[in-house]
Coordinates of C-alpha atoms in Angstrom, one line a residue:
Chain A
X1 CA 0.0 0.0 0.0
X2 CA 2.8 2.3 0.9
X3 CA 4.0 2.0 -2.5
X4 CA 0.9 2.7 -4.5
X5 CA 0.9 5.8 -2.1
X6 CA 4.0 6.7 -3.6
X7 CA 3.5 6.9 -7.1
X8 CA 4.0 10.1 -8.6
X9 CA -0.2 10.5 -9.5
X10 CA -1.0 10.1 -5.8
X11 CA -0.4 14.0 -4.6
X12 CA -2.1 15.7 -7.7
X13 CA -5.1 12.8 -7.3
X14 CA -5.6 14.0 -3.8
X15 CA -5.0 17.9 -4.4
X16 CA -7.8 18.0 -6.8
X17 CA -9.9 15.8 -4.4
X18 CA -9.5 18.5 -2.1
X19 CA -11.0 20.7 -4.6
X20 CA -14.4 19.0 -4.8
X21 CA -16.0 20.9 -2.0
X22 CA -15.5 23.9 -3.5
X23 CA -16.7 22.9 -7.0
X24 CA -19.6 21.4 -5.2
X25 CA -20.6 24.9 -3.6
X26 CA -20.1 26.8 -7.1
X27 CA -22.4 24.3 -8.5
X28 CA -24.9 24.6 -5.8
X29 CA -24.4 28.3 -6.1
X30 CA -25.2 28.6 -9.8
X31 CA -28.2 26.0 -10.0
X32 CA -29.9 27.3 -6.8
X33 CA -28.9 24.4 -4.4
X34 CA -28.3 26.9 -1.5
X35 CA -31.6 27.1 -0.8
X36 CA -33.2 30.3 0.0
X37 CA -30.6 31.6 2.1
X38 CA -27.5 31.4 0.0
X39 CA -25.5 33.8 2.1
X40 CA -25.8 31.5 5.1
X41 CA -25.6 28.0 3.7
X42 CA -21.9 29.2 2.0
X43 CA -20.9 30.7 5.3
X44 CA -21.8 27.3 6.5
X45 CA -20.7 25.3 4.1
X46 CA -17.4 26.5 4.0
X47 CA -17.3 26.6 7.6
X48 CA -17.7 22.7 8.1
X49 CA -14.9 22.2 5.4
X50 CA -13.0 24.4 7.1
X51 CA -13.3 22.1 10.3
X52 CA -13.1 19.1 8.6
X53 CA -9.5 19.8 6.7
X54 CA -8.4 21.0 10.0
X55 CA -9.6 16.9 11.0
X56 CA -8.1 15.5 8.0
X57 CA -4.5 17.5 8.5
X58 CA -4.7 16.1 12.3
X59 CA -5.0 12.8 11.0
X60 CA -2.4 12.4 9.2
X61 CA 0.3 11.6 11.7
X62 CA -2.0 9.0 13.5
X63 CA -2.6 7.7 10.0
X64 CA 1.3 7.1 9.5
X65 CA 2.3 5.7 13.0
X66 CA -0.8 3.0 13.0
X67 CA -0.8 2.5 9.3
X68 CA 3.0 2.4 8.8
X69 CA 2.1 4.3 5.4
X70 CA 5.2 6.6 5.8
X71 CA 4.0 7.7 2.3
X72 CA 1.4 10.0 3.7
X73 CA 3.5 11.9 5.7
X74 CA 4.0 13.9 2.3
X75 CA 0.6 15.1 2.1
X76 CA 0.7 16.6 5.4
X77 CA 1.4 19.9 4.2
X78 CA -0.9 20.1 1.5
X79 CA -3.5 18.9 3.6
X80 CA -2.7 21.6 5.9
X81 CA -2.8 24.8 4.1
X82 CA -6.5 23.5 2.2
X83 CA -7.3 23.4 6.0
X84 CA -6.4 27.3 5.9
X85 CA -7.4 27.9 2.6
X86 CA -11.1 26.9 3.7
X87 CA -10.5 28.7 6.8
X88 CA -9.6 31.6 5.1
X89 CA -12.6 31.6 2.8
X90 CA -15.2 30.8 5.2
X91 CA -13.7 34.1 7.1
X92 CA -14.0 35.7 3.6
X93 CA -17.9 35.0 3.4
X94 CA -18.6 36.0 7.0
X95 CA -16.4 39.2 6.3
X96 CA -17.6 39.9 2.6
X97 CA -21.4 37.8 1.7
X98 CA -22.8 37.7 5.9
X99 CA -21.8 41.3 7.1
X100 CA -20.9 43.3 3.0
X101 CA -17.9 44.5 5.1
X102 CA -19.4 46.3 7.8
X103 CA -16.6 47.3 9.7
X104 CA -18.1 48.3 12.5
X105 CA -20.9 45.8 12.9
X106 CA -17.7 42.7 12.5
X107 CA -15.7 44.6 15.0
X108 CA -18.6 44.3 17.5
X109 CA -19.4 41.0 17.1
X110 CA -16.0 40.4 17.3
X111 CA -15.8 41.6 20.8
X112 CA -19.3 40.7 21.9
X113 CA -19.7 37.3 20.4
X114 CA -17.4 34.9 22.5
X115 CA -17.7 32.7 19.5
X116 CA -16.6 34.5 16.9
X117 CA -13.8 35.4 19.3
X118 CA -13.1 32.2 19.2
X119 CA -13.1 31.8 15.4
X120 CA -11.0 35.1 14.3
X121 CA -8.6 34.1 17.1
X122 CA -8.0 30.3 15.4
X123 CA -7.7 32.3 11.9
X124 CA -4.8 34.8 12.9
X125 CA -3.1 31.3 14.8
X126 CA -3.2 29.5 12.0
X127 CA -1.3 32.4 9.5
X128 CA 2.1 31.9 10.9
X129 CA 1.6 28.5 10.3
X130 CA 0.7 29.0 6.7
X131 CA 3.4 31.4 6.4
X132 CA 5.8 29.0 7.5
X133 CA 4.6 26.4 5.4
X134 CA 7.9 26.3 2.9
X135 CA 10.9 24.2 3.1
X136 CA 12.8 27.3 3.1
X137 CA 10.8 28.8 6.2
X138 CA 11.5 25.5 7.7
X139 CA 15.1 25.3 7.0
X140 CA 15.1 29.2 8.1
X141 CA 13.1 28.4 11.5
X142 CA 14.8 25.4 12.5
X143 CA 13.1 22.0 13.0
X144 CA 12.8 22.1 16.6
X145 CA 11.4 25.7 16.4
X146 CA 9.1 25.2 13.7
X147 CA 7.7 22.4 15.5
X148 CA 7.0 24.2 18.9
X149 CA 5.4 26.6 16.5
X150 CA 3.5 24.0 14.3
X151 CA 2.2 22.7 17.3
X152 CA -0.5 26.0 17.5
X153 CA -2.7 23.5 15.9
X154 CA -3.2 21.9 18.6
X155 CA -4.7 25.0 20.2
X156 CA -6.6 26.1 16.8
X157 CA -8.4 22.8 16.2
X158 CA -10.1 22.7 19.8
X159 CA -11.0 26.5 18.7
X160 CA -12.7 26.1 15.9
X161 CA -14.8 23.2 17.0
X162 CA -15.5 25.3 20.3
X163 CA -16.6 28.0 17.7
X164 CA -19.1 25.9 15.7
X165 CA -20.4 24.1 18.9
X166 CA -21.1 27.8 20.3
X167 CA -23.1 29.1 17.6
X168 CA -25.1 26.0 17.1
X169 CA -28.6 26.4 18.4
X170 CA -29.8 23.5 20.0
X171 CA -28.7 20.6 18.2
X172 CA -25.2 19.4 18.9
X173 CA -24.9 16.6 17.0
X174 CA -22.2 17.3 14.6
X175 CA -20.5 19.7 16.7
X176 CA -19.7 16.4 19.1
X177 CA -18.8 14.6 16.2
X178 CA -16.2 17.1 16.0
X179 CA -15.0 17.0 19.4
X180 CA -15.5 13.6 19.4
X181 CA -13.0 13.2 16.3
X182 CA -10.5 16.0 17.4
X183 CA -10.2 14.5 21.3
X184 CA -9.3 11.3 19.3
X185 CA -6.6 12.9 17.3
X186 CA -5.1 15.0 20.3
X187 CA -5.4 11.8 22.6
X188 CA -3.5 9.4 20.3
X189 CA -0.2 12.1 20.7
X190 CA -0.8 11.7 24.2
X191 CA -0.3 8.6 24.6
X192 CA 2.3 8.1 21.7
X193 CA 4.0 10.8 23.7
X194 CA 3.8 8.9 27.2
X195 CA 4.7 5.9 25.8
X196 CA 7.7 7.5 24.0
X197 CA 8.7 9.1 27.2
X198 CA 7.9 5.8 28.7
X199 CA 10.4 3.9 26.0
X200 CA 13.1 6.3 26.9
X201 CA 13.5 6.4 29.9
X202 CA 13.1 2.8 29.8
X203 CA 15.9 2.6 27.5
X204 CA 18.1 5.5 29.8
X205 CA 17.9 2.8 32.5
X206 CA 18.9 0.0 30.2
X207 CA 21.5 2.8 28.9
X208 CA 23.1 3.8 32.5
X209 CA 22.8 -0.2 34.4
X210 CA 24.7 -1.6 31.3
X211 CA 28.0 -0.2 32.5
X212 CA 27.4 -1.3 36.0
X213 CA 26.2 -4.7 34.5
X214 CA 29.5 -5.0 32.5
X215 CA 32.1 -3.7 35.2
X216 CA 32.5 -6.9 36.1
X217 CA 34.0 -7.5 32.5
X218 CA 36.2 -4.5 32.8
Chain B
X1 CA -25.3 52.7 4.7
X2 CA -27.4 50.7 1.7
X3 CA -29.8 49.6 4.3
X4 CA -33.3 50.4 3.1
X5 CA -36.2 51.2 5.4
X6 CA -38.5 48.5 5.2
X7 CA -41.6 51.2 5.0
X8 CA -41.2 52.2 1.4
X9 CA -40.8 49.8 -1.1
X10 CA -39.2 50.3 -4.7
X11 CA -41.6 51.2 -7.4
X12 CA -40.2 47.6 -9.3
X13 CA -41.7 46.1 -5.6
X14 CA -44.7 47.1 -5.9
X15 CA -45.3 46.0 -9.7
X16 CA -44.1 42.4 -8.3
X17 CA -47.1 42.3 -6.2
X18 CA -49.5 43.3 -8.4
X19 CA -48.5 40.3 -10.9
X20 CA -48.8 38.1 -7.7
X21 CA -51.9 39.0 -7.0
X22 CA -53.6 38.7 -10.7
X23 CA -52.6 35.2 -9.9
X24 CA -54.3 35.0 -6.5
X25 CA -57.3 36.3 -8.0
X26 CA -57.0 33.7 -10.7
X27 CA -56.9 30.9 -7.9
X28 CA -59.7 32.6 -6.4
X29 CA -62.2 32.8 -9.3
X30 CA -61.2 29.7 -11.2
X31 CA -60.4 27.3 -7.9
X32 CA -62.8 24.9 -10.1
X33 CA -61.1 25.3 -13.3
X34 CA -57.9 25.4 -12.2
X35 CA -58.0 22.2 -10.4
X36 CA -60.0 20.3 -13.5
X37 CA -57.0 21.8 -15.3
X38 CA -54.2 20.5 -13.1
X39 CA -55.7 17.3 -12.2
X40 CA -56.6 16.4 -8.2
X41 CA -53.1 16.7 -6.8
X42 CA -53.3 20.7 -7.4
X43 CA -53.4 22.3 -3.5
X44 CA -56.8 23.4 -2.9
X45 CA -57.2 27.4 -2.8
X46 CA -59.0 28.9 -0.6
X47 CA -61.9 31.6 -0.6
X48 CA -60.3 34.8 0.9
X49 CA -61.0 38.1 1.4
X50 CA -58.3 41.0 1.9
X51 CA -58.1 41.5 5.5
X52 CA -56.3 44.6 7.2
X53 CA -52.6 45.1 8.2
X54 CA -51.2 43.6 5.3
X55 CA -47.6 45.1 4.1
X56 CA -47.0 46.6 0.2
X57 CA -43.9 45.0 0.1
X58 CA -43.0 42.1 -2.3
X59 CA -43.7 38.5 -0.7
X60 CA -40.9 36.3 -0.2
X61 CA -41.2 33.8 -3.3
X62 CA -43.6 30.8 -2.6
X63 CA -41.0 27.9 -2.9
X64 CA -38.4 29.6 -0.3
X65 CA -41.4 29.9 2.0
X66 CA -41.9 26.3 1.5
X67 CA -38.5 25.0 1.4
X68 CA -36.7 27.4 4.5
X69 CA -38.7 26.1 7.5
X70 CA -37.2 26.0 11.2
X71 CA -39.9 23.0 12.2
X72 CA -37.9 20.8 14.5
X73 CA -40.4 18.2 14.8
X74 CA -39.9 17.2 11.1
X75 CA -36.0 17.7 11.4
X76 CA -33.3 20.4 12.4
X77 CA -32.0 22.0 9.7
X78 CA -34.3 24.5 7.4
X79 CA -34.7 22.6 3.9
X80 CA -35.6 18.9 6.9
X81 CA -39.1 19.5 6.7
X82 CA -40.4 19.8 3.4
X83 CA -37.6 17.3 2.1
X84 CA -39.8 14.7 5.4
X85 CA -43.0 15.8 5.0
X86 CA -44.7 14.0 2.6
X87 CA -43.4 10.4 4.0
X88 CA -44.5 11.3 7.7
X89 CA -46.7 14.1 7.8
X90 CA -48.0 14.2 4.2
X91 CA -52.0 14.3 4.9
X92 CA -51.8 16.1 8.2
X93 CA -56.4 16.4 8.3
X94 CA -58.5 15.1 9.8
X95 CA -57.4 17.1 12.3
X96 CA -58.8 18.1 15.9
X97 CA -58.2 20.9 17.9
X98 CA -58.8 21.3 22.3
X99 CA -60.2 24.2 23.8
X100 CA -59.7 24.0 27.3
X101 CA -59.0 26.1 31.0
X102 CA -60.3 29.0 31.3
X103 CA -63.2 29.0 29.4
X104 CA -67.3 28.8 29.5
X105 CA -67.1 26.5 26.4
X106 CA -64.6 23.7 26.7
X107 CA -64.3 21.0 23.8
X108 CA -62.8 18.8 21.1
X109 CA -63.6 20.5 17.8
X110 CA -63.0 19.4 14.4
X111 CA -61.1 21.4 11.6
X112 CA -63.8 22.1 9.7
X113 CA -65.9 23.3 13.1
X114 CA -63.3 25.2 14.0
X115 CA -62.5 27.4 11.0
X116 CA -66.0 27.4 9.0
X117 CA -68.1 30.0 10.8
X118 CA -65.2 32.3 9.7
X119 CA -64.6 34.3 6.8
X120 CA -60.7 33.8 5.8
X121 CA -58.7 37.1 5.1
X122 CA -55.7 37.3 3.1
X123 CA -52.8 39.4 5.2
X124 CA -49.6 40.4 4.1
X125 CA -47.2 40.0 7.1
X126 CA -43.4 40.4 7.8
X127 CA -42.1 37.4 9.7
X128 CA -39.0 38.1 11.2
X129 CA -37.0 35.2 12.7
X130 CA -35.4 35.2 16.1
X131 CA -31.9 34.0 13.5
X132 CA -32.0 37.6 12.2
X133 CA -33.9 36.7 8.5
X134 CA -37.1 37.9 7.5
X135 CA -39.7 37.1 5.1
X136 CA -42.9 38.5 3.8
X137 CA -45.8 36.2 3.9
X138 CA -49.3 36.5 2.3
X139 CA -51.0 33.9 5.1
X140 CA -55.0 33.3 5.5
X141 CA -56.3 32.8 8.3
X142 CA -58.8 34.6 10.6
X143 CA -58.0 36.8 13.1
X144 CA -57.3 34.6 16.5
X145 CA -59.6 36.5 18.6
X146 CA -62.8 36.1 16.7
X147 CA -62.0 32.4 17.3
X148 CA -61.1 32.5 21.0
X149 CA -64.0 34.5 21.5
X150 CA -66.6 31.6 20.9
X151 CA -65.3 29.3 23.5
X152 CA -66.1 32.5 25.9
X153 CA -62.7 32.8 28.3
X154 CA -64.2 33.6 32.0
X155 CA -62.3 36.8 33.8
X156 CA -59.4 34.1 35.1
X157 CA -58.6 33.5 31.5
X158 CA -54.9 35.8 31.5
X159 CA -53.2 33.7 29.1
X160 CA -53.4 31.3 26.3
X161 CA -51.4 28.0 25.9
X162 CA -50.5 26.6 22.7
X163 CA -49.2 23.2 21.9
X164 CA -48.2 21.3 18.7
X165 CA -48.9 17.7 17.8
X166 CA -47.3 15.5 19.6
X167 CA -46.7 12.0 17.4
X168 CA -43.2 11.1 17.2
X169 CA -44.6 8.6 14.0
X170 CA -45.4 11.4 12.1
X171 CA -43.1 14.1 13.2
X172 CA -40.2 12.1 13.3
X173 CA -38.0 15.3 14.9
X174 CA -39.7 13.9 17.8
X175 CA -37.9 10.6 18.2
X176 CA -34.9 12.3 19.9
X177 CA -35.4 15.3 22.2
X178 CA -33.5 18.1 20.5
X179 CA -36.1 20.2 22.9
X180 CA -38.6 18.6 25.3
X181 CA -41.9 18.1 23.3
X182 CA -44.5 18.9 22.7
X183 CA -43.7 22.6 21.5
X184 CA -45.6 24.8 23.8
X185 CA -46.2 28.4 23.1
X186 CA -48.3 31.1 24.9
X187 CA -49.3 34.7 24.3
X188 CA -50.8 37.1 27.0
X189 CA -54.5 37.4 26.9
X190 CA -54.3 40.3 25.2
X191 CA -51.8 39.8 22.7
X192 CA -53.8 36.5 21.7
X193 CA -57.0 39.4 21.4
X194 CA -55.2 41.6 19.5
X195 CA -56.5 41.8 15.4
X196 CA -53.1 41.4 14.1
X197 CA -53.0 37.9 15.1
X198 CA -53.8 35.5 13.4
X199 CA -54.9 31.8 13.2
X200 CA -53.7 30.6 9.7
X201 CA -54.6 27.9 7.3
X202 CA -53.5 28.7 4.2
X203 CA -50.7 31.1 2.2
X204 CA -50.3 32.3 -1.3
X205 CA -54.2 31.5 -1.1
X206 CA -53.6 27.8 -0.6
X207 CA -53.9 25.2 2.3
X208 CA -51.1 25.7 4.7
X209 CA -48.2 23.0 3.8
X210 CA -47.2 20.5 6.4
X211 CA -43.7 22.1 6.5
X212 CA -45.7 25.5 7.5
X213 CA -47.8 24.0 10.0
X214 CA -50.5 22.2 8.6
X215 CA -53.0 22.6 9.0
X216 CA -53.3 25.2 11.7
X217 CA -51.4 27.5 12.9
X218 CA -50.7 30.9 14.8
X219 CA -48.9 33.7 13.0
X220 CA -47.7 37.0 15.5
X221 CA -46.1 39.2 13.1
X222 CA -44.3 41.2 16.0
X223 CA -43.1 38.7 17.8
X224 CA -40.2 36.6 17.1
X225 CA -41.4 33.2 14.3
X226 CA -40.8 30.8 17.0
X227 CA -43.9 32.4 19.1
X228 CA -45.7 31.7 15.9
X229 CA -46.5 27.6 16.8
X230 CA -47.4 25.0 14.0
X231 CA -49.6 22.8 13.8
X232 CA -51.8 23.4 16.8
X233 CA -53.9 20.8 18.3
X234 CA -54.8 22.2 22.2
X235 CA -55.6 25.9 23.1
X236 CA -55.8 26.4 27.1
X237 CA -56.9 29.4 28.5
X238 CA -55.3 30.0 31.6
X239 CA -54.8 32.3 35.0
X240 CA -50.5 31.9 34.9
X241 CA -48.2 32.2 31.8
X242 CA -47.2 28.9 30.4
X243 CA -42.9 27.8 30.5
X244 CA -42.9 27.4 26.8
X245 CA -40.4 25.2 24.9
X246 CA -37.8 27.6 23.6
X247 CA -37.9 29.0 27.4
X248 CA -37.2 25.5 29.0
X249 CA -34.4 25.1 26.5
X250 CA -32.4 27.9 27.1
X251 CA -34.0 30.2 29.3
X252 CA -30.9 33.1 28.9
X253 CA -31.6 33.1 25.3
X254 CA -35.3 32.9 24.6
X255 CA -38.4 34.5 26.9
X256 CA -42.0 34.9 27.2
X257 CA -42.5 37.8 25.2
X258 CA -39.2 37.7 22.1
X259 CA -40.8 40.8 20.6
X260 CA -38.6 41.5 18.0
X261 CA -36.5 44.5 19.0
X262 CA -33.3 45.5 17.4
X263 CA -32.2 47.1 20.4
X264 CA -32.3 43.8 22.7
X265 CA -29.4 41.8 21.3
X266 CA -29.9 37.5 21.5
X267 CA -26.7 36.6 23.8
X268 CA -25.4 35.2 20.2
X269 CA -25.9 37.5 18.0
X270 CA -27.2 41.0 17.3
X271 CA -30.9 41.5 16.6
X272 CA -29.9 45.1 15.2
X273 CA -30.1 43.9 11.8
X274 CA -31.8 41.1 9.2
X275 CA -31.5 39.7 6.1
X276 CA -34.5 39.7 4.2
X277 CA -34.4 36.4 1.8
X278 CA -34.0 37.2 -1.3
X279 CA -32.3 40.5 -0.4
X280 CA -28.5 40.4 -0.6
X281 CA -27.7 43.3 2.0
X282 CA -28.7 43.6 5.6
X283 CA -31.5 45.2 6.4
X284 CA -32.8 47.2 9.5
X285 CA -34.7 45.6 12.1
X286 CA -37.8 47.8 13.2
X287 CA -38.8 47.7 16.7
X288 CA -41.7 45.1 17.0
X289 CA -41.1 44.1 13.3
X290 CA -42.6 47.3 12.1
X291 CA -45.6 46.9 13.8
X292 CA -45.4 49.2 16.7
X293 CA -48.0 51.2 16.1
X294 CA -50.4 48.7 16.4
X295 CA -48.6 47.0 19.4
X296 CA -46.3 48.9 21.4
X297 CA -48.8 50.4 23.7
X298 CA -49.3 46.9 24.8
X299 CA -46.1 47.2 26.7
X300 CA -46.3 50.6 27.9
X301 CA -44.0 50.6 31.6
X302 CA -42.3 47.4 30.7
X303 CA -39.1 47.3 30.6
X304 CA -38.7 45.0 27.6
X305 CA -34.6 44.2 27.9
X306 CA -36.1 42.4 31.3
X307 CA -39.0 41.0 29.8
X308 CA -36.9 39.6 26.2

């Protein structure tokens, strides 16, 4: 499988894949599948896609370590900035289609709405992370650095599904889908990360009781 | 600001209606031929007659007043209940409605007993949602207090109580409890009294759609839609306001009253504004949804950011 995932078609397959949202909303848009309220169902619409790339980039690691498909390690990043690109645009539509740029009114609801506090605050997080997004930005940061930095994610995913569970009126379903899904993702790395921890400290013993063990040799 | 006022509509508005109402007439005068013409599945249209109140602007186009429906009990999201309707609740009559509390004339009465000693007006309403959208609806119905009226509400009668179907078969929103059914509305006595409100049956001069609130329902154009309950089957009349089911499921949010007021902000969102469907710009929202001269002296001394 890891070699299929390889092949040179794979990464275009999937980047156009990631395009089918979109092409599904223009098509809705143009035949009058948005139902009456077109403003809203885009804002929405993009909104859930936004989430769900955000999902889908998460996954990826956890795909790799249980899988063994190293191959998908390469789509991380690609997968990644769609998750902004969505974010951005769903910002876009609340910003340009919901309020027609009102300024004042989004500035407001910016401060008043605890929700959409929650929103614009995961959207400005997660432009350093696109911005870093290029080998040379990685090179430039540092692995260890861009890593403590990449790892804003962490704090942006739980805000954006905090954001759409706020604003939903009274049923949660797919908001605790969300959670549901993102507490998976987060707690996988915790306990990959305790049992890493766990491994090496296991192995440090091993490490500092093989000299004692062998002194008897020296 | 490109925000219109809601009070004077375009010229190009006002044409609109005019063609929609040659075609109301039409449904009127030919109901007979019309149907022979269509064959029996055409929606039967009812006799109206113009009843005050109604606005000049241009009504919201049928199909989005069909298709964008909050009705939880046949699904959550807006285009649930037309999409469910016809499997569950396709042929909501016979129907039966309860009078009871308060009242010198207590009973079980058929649809047809109910709504035939009345003449049905046609009237033109706003109906602005507590989600900050709006629509204009040409409803038929018959003005709530004529009906109320009949069952002769004795001097303890303060309130009345509405409540929806309850029959998870058929409204199968009610299999889980997204809120705790049956819906339950209520208006003060007299808000229910007052002739802008309505008891509707039809729209666009046709039986009321399940997806509306077949095949009775109440329509309070000031208020906020969700006082506006579907599909009634009990009227109570009774001494103490009733905990309706928007207040029991988040009591910060939604109260008693939800007069639309731009003023009073829902903790989520502002109420300053709306968007008209249809209408790509925000619009205004007018204290009590433009109906404050009819209505606001009903609250004279309240303080209505307390009483939301």
């Amino acid at each position: 499988m890891d070699k299929v995932l390889r092949q040179s078609w794979v990464k275009p397959v999937l980047f156009a894949a990631c395009l089918i949202p979109l092409g599904l909303l223009a098509v809705r848009a143009a035949t009058g599948g948005l139902g009456a309220n077109p403003i809203e169902a885009t804002n929405r619409f993009l909104g859930d896609w936004a989430l769900r790339f955000l999902l889908i980039a998460l996954a990826v690691t956890p795909l790799r370590a249980l899988s063994g498909w190293n191959a998908v390690a390469r789509w991380r990043r690609m997968l990644g900035l769609f998750a902004f690109a969505y974010v951005v645009l769903h910002f876009s539509s609340y910003v340009g289609l919901d309020q027609f740029f009102d300024w004042n009114a989004i500035g407001r609801e910016i401060v008043k709405r605890r929700y959409i506090t929650l929103g614009m605050l995961a959207v400005l997080l997660l432009i350093p992370l696109a911005v870093t997004s290029t080998d040379s930005m990685v090179r430039r940061l540092g692995g260890r650095r861009w890593r403590a930095l990449h790892r804003l994610v962490y704090l942006i995913a739980p805000l954006g599904v905090t954001h759409h569970w706020m604003m939903v009126k009274k049923d949660i379903t797919e908001p605790a889908i969300h959670a549901f899904i993102l507490s998976m993702l987060l707690g996988w790395r915790v306990v990959a990360r305790l049992r890493h921890n766990g491994a090496t400290s296991n192995r440090k013993a091993a490490a500092c009781s093989a000299p004692q063990s062998s002194s008897p040799l020296s | 600001m490109l925000i219109r006022s809601g009070a004077f509509p375009r010229e190009s508005e006002v044409t609109d209606k005019a063609l929609w109402l040659d075609r109301r007439r039409f449904l009127a005068l030919g109901a007979a031929g019309a149907l022979a013409l269509s064959g029996a599945g055409a929606e039967a249209a009812l006799p109206t007659v113009k009843g005050p109140f109604s606005t000049d602007e241009p009504p919201t186009p049928q199909k989005d007043v069909t298709t964008y429906n909050n009705f939880y009990e046949l699904g959550v999201e807006k285009s649930d209940p037309a999409q469910l309707a016809p499997s569950y609740f396709g042929k909501p009559k016979p129907w039966s409605v309860t009078i009871a509390g308060e009242c010198a004339k207590p009973g079980t009465l058929g649809y047809e007993d109910l709504i035939r000693p009345h003449k049905l007006e046609e009237r033109i309403y706003r109906l602005r949602c507590v989600e900050a959208w709006s629509m204009v609806i040409p409803w038929v119905g018959i003005p709530l207090a004529e009906v109320l009226k009949r069952f002769e509400p004795n001097s303890r009668a303060k309130y009345v109580e509405f409540t929806t179907l309850q029959d998870p078969e058929r409204l199968p929103g009610q299999r889980r409890a997204v809120i705790d059914w049956p819906y339950v509305e209520g208006l003060r006595m007299d808000e229910a009294m007052h002739p802008l409100t309505l008891l509707a049956v039809g729209l666009y001069g046709e039986e009321l759609l399940p997806q509306n609130g077949a095949p009775i329902r109440l329509v309070v154009p000031w208020k906020y839609g969700f006082k506006s309950i579907k599909s009634i089957v009990r009227i109570r009349f009774a001494e103490t306001p009733s905990k309706t089911a928007w207040m029991k499921a988040a009591p910060r949010e939604y109260g008693f009253y939800a007069n639309v007021n731009p003023a009073v902000d829902h903790p989520r969102w502002s109420q300053a504004s709306e968007r008209r469907i249809g209408e790509f710009l925000r619009r205004k929202t007018l204290p009590f949804n433009g109906y404050a001269d009819q209505v606001a002296s009903l609250y004279s001394g309240m303080d209505l950011a307390v009483n939301y």
